[in-house]
């Protein structure tokens, strides 16, 4: 343990960081030690990580001093923000900047920043193909993450920019699972037309990140996109039908309809799907399946993820 290099894991009690923490902790012969950052070190999830051998430290992304202390002496850090807790791109940008500053100040050798595209590079604010949201964003929960890339590059932090993909776990936790129509038929709804949606088991994001940390310097300064599969809505519905033993239809609604569904963030997600649909060749091309599998040889396909998780998908 004394010779192991410490990875400070932001979001260790969550999906992405948790996957990384578990990947490191279940590889006792590996080169790393986990320092799990959390605002609440006495939570059940923090206790579970401590039980697996993690060092748990208190830190808050809104408190730069706590981050500096938590990064001190570490070799690397996994950096992630949680837009859906506050719905504020400005807060996300500020939190990413705090992490970049702490990484630079403490001399980290390898940072992974869990980012997404700044879609305004493809759809400038003046482009009315999709509405501008919150006055200066097209896809708020993407744009601020992409904008924050510069916080890391401007400070010269040795960073891998990790482009993540749609979690298939959204079918369980994010209200995106199959819903019954008035005739009782299950349907998934996405404004993707016949285009492919790169997706991934949330747990595999952290496993890919572990592969990136293991490769070290070869990956600093690089942008890497990961996915476990690129599936159209029809292909997802077919796989769901097979796994659930009941027909699931795919409803390819227009993006305007999705934006108007009325749940919090529907407009942001409607623009997100439209971006993925309208720039599909770029978006899928940026998330290479072979490279993802090379980083994480146990990468799950959608069918494998369904076999393990189908009972957890709520069918309303
Ligand atoms: N759902 C998707 O399909 C998808 C796809 C790609 C990217 N994403 C992005 O993934 C991000 C969320 O990551 P996740 O799914 O891993 O999150 P999650 O499972 O919801 O967990 C959130 C994590 O963030 C930590 N956290 C939040 N605010 C913090 C703060 N102020 N200080 C310290 N830690 C804080 C929490 O730690 P404590 O509560 O223990 O402090 C927790 O570990 C979002 O920004 C989202 O846009 C989602």
Coordinates of C-alpha atoms and ligand atoms in Angstrom, one line a residue:
X1 CA 0.0 0.0 0.0
X2 CA 2.8 2.4 0.8
X3 CA 4.2 2.2 -2.7
X4 CA 0.8 2.7 -4.3
X5 CA -0.1 5.9 -6.1
X6 CA -3.2 7.7 -4.8
X7 CA -6.1 8.6 -7.1
X8 CA -8.4 11.2 -5.6
X9 CA -11.9 10.3 -6.9
X10 CA -14.5 13.0 -7.0
X11 CA -18.0 11.5 -7.1
X12 CA -16.8 8.3 -5.6
X13 CA -20.2 7.8 -4.0
X14 CA -21.9 8.2 -7.4
X15 CA -22.0 6.3 -10.7
X16 CA -18.9 7.4 -12.5
X17 CA -16.5 7.8 -9.6
X18 CA -18.0 4.8 -7.9
X19 CA -17.2 2.7 -10.9
X20 CA -13.6 3.9 -10.9
X21 CA -13.3 3.4 -7.1
X22 CA -14.6 -0.2 -7.3
X23 CA -12.4 -0.9 -10.3
X24 CA -9.3 0.1 -8.4
X25 CA -10.4 -1.5 -5.1
X26 CA -11.2 -4.9 -6.7
X27 CA -7.7 -5.0 -8.2
X28 CA -5.6 -5.3 -5.1
X29 CA -2.4 -6.0 -7.1
X30 CA -2.9 -2.8 -9.2
X31 CA -0.8 0.3 -8.8
X32 CA -3.3 2.6 -7.2
X33 CA -4.9 3.5 -3.9
X34 CA -8.4 5.2 -3.8
X35 CA -9.0 8.4 -1.9
X36 CA -12.8 8.8 -2.1
X37 CA -14.0 12.4 -1.9
X38 CA -17.5 13.1 -0.5
X39 CA -19.4 15.9 1.2
X40 CA -20.6 13.3 3.7
X41 CA -18.0 10.8 4.9
X42 CA -20.4 9.1 7.2
X43 CA -23.0 8.1 4.5
X44 CA -23.7 4.4 3.8
X45 CA -22.0 4.7 0.4
X46 CA -18.9 6.2 2.0
X47 CA -18.8 3.5 4.6
X48 CA -19.1 0.9 1.8
X49 CA -16.1 2.3 0.0
X50 CA -14.1 2.4 3.3
X51 CA -15.0 -1.2 3.8
X52 CA -13.5 -2.1 0.4
X53 CA -10.3 -0.3 1.4
X54 CA -10.8 3.3 0.3
X55 CA -9.5 6.3 2.2
X56 CA -12.6 8.5 2.6
X57 CA -12.0 12.3 2.9
X58 CA -14.5 15.2 3.1
X59 CA -14.4 17.7 0.3
X60 CA -16.8 20.0 -1.5
X61 CA -16.5 21.1 -5.1
X62 CA -17.8 24.5 -4.0
X63 CA -14.9 24.8 -1.4
X64 CA -11.5 25.2 -3.2
X65 CA -9.5 24.8 0.0
X66 CA -11.2 21.4 0.7
X67 CA -10.3 20.2 -2.8
X68 CA -6.7 21.3 -2.5
X69 CA -6.4 19.4 0.8
X70 CA -8.0 16.3 -0.8
X71 CA -5.7 16.4 -3.8
X72 CA -2.6 16.9 -1.8
X73 CA 0.0 14.1 -2.1
X74 CA -2.1 12.3 -4.7
X75 CA -0.8 11.1 -8.1
X76 CA -4.0 11.7 -10.0
X77 CA -7.7 12.8 -9.8
X78 CA -10.9 11.8 -11.4
X79 CA -12.9 15.0 -11.8
X80 CA -16.7 15.0 -12.4
X81 CA -19.5 17.4 -11.7
X82 CA -23.2 16.7 -11.1
X83 CA -25.3 19.1 -13.2
X84 CA -28.6 17.4 -12.3
X85 CA -28.2 18.3 -8.6
X86 CA -28.5 22.1 -9.3
X87 CA -29.2 22.6 -13.1
X88 CA -26.7 25.4 -13.2
X89 CA -24.0 25.4 -16.0
X90 CA -22.3 28.4 -14.3
X91 CA -21.9 26.3 -11.1
X92 CA -20.6 23.4 -13.1
X93 CA -18.0 25.6 -14.7
X94 CA -17.0 27.1 -11.4
X95 CA -16.7 23.6 -9.8
X96 CA -14.6 22.4 -12.7
X97 CA -12.3 25.4 -12.4
X98 CA -11.9 24.7 -8.7
X99 CA -10.8 21.2 -9.5
X100 CA -8.4 22.3 -12.3
X101 CA -6.8 24.9 -9.9
X102 CA -6.4 22.3 -7.1
X103 CA -4.9 19.8 -9.6
X104 CA -2.4 22.4 -10.7
X105 CA -1.6 23.7 -7.2
X106 CA -1.0 20.2 -5.9
X107 CA 1.1 19.1 -8.9
X108 CA -1.0 16.1 -9.9
X109 CA 0.5 14.0 -12.7
X110 CA -2.7 12.8 -14.3
X111 CA -6.2 14.2 -14.2
X112 CA -9.3 12.8 -15.9
X113 CA -12.0 15.4 -16.6
X114 CA -15.3 13.8 -17.3
X115 CA -16.5 16.2 -20.0
X116 CA -18.9 16.5 -22.9
X117 CA -19.1 18.5 -26.1
X118 CA -19.6 22.3 -26.0
X119 CA -22.4 22.0 -28.6
X120 CA -22.1 25.7 -29.4
X121 CA -19.1 24.8 -31.5
X122 CA -21.6 22.9 -33.8
X123 CA -24.7 25.0 -33.2
X124 CA -23.8 28.6 -32.5
X125 CA -26.2 30.6 -30.3
X126 CA -27.5 32.4 -33.4
X127 CA -28.5 29.1 -35.1
X128 CA -32.2 28.6 -34.6
X129 CA -32.2 24.9 -35.4
X130 CA -32.6 24.5 -31.7
X131 CA -33.6 27.0 -29.1
X132 CA -31.1 28.8 -27.0
X133 CA -31.6 28.0 -23.3
X134 CA -30.6 29.9 -20.2
X135 CA -29.6 32.8 -22.5
X136 CA -26.3 31.4 -23.6
X137 CA -26.4 27.7 -24.0
X138 CA -27.8 25.1 -26.5
X139 CA -27.3 22.0 -24.3
X140 CA -26.6 23.5 -20.9
X141 CA -25.4 20.2 -19.2
X142 CA -23.0 19.6 -22.1
X143 CA -21.9 23.1 -22.9
X144 CA -20.5 24.1 -19.5
X145 CA -18.5 20.8 -19.3
X146 CA -17.0 21.4 -22.7
X147 CA -16.3 25.1 -21.9
X148 CA -14.6 23.9 -18.7
X149 CA -12.0 21.9 -20.7
X150 CA -10.1 25.2 -21.0
X151 CA -9.9 25.5 -17.2
X152 CA -7.6 22.4 -17.3
X153 CA -5.6 23.3 -20.4
X154 CA -5.1 26.9 -19.5
X155 CA -3.5 25.8 -16.2
X156 CA -1.4 23.2 -17.9
X157 CA -2.9 20.4 -15.8
X158 CA -1.9 17.0 -17.4
X159 CA -5.5 16.0 -18.3
X160 CA -7.3 13.3 -20.2
X161 CA -10.6 14.7 -21.5
X162 CA -13.1 11.8 -21.2
X163 CA -16.2 12.1 -23.4
X164 CA -18.8 9.9 -21.7
X165 CA -22.0 8.5 -23.2
X166 CA -25.7 8.1 -22.4
X167 CA -26.0 5.8 -19.4
X168 CA -28.2 2.8 -20.1
X169 CA -28.9 3.1 -16.4
X170 CA -31.1 6.1 -17.3
X171 CA -33.7 3.4 -18.2
X172 CA -33.7 2.6 -14.4
X173 CA -33.0 5.9 -12.6
X174 CA -33.6 8.8 -14.9
X175 CA -37.2 8.3 -16.0
X176 CA -36.2 7.1 -19.5
X177 CA -37.5 3.5 -19.2
X178 CA -40.3 2.0 -21.2
X179 CA -43.8 3.5 -20.4
X180 CA -47.1 2.0 -21.2
X181 CA -49.3 3.8 -23.7
X182 CA -53.1 3.9 -23.2
X183 CA -53.3 0.5 -25.0
X184 CA -50.9 -1.0 -22.5
X185 CA -48.0 -1.3 -25.0
X186 CA -44.5 -0.4 -23.7
X187 CA -42.6 2.3 -25.5
X188 CA -39.4 4.2 -25.2
X189 CA -39.4 7.8 -26.4
X190 CA -36.4 9.6 -27.9
X191 CA -36.1 12.2 -30.7
X192 CA -33.3 10.4 -32.4
X193 CA -35.1 9.4 -35.6
X194 CA -33.2 6.4 -37.0
X195 CA -29.8 7.6 -35.8
X196 CA -27.6 5.7 -33.4
X197 CA -27.3 6.6 -29.7
X198 CA -23.9 5.8 -28.1
X199 CA -24.6 4.3 -24.7
X200 CA -22.7 2.7 -21.9
X201 CA -23.3 0.9 -18.6
X202 CA -22.5 3.7 -16.0
X203 CA -20.2 1.3 -14.1
X204 CA -18.1 0.9 -17.3
X205 CA -17.2 4.6 -17.4
X206 CA -15.1 4.2 -14.2
X207 CA -13.6 1.0 -15.5
X208 CA -12.5 2.8 -18.7
X209 CA -11.1 5.6 -16.5
X210 CA -9.1 3.0 -14.6
X211 CA -7.7 1.8 -18.0
X212 CA -6.7 5.4 -18.8
X213 CA -5.0 5.9 -15.4
X214 CA -3.1 2.6 -15.9
X215 CA -1.8 3.9 -19.3
X216 CA -0.7 7.2 -17.7
X217 CA 1.2 9.7 -19.8
X218 CA 0.2 8.2 -23.1
X219 CA -3.2 9.6 -22.4
X220 CA -2.6 13.0 -21.0
X221 CA -3.6 15.9 -23.3
X222 CA -5.8 13.5 -25.2
X223 CA -9.6 13.4 -25.7
X224 CA -11.1 10.0 -25.4
X225 CA -14.7 9.1 -26.1
X226 CA -16.2 5.9 -24.7
X227 CA -19.3 3.8 -25.3
X228 CA -20.4 0.2 -24.9
X229 CA -22.6 0.3 -28.0
X230 CA -24.1 2.5 -30.7
X231 CA -27.7 1.6 -31.0
X232 CA -30.7 3.1 -32.8
X233 CA -33.9 3.6 -30.9
X234 CA -35.4 0.6 -32.9
X235 CA -32.4 -1.5 -31.9
X236 CA -32.7 -0.6 -28.2
X237 CA -36.5 -1.4 -28.3
X238 CA -35.8 -4.7 -30.0
X239 CA -33.2 -5.6 -27.3
X240 CA -35.6 -4.5 -24.6
X241 CA -38.4 -6.6 -26.1
X242 CA -36.1 -9.7 -26.1
X243 CA -34.9 -9.1 -22.6
X244 CA -38.2 -8.3 -21.0
X245 CA -40.2 -10.9 -23.0
X246 CA -42.7 -8.3 -24.0
X247 CA -42.9 -6.0 -27.0
X248 CA -41.3 -2.6 -26.5
X249 CA -42.0 0.0 -29.2
X250 CA -39.7 2.9 -30.1
X251 CA -41.4 6.3 -30.5
X252 CA -39.2 8.6 -32.5
X253 CA -40.9 11.9 -31.6
X254 CA -39.7 15.3 -33.0
X255 CA -37.2 17.1 -30.8
X256 CA -39.8 20.0 -30.3
X257 CA -42.2 17.4 -28.8
X258 CA -39.5 16.0 -26.5
X259 CA -38.5 19.6 -25.4
X260 CA -42.2 20.2 -24.5
X261 CA -42.6 17.1 -22.3
X262 CA -42.6 19.3 -19.2
X263 CA -40.3 17.5 -16.8
X264 CA -37.3 19.4 -15.4
X265 CA -34.6 19.5 -18.0
X266 CA -36.8 18.3 -20.9
X267 CA -35.7 21.2 -23.1
X268 CA -32.0 20.6 -22.3
X269 CA -32.4 16.8 -23.1
X270 CA -34.4 17.6 -26.2
X271 CA -31.6 19.7 -27.5
X272 CA -29.1 17.1 -26.4
X273 CA -30.8 14.3 -28.4
X274 CA -31.2 16.7 -31.4
X275 CA -27.4 17.4 -31.3
X276 CA -26.6 13.7 -31.2
X277 CA -29.1 13.0 -34.0
X278 CA -28.0 15.9 -36.3
X279 CA -24.3 15.4 -35.8
X280 CA -24.5 11.7 -35.6
X281 CA -21.4 10.8 -37.6
X282 CA -19.2 13.0 -35.5
X283 CA -20.9 12.0 -32.2
X284 CA -20.6 8.3 -32.8
X285 CA -17.1 8.6 -34.3
X286 CA -15.9 10.4 -31.2
X287 CA -16.9 7.3 -29.1
X288 CA -14.9 4.4 -30.4
X289 CA -16.1 1.0 -29.3
X290 CA -12.7 -0.7 -29.9
X291 CA -10.8 1.8 -27.9
X292 CA -13.4 1.6 -25.1
X293 CA -13.0 -2.2 -25.0
X294 CA -9.2 -1.9 -25.0
X295 CA -9.4 0.3 -22.0
X296 CA -11.9 -1.9 -20.3
X297 CA -11.9 -5.5 -21.5
X298 CA -15.1 -6.3 -19.5
X299 CA -17.1 -3.5 -21.3
X300 CA -20.7 -4.5 -21.5
X301 CA -22.9 -4.5 -24.6
X302 CA -26.5 -3.3 -24.2
X303 CA -27.7 -6.9 -24.3
X304 CA -25.3 -7.9 -21.5
X305 CA -26.3 -4.9 -19.5
X306 CA -30.0 -5.8 -20.0
X307 CA -29.4 -9.4 -18.9
X308 CA -27.9 -8.1 -15.6
X309 CA -30.3 -5.2 -15.0
X310 CA -33.7 -6.0 -16.6
X311 CA -35.4 -6.7 -13.3
X312 CA -34.4 -3.2 -12.1
X313 CA -36.1 -1.4 -15.0
X314 CA -39.4 0.0 -13.7
X315 CA -42.3 -0.7 -16.2
X316 CA -45.0 1.9 -15.6
Ligands
LIG1 N1 -27.0 10.2 -17.0 C1 -26.3 10.1 -18.1 O1 -26.7 9.5 -19.1 C2 -25.0 10.9 -18.2 C3 -24.2 10.6 -19.3 C4 -23.0 11.3 -19.4 C5 -22.6 12.2 -18.4 N2 -23.5 12.4 -17.4 C6 -23.1 13.4 -16.4 O2 -22.7 12.7 -15.2 C7 -22.7 13.7 -14.1 C8 -23.1 13.0 -12.8 O3 -22.2 12.0 -12.6 P1 -22.7 10.7 -11.8 O4 -23.8 10.1 -12.6 O5 -21.5 9.8 -11.5 O6 -23.3 11.3 -10.5 P2 -24.3 10.7 -9.4 O7 -24.3 9.2 -9.4 O8 -25.6 11.4 -9.4 O9 -23.5 11.1 -8.0 C9 -23.1 12.5 -7.9 C10 -21.7 12.4 -7.2 O10 -21.2 13.8 -7.2 C11 -20.8 14.1 -6.0 N3 -21.0 15.5 -5.8 C12 -22.0 16.3 -6.2 N4 -21.8 17.6 -5.8 C13 -20.7 17.6 -5.1 C14 -20.0 18.6 -4.4 N5 -20.5 19.9 -4.4 N6 -18.9 18.4 -3.8 C15 -18.4 17.1 -3.8 N7 -19.0 16.0 -4.4 C16 -20.1 16.3 -5.1 C17 -21.6 13.3 -5.0 O11 -20.9 13.1 -3.8 P3 -21.5 13.2 -2.3 O12 -23.0 13.4 -2.4 O13 -21.1 12.0 -1.6 O14 -20.8 14.4 -1.8 C18 -21.8 12.0 -5.8 O15 -20.7 11.1 -5.6 C19 -23.7 14.8 -14.5 O16 -23.0 16.0 -14.6 C20 -24.2 14.4 -15.9 O17 -24.4 15.4 -16.8 C21 -24.6 11.8 -17.2

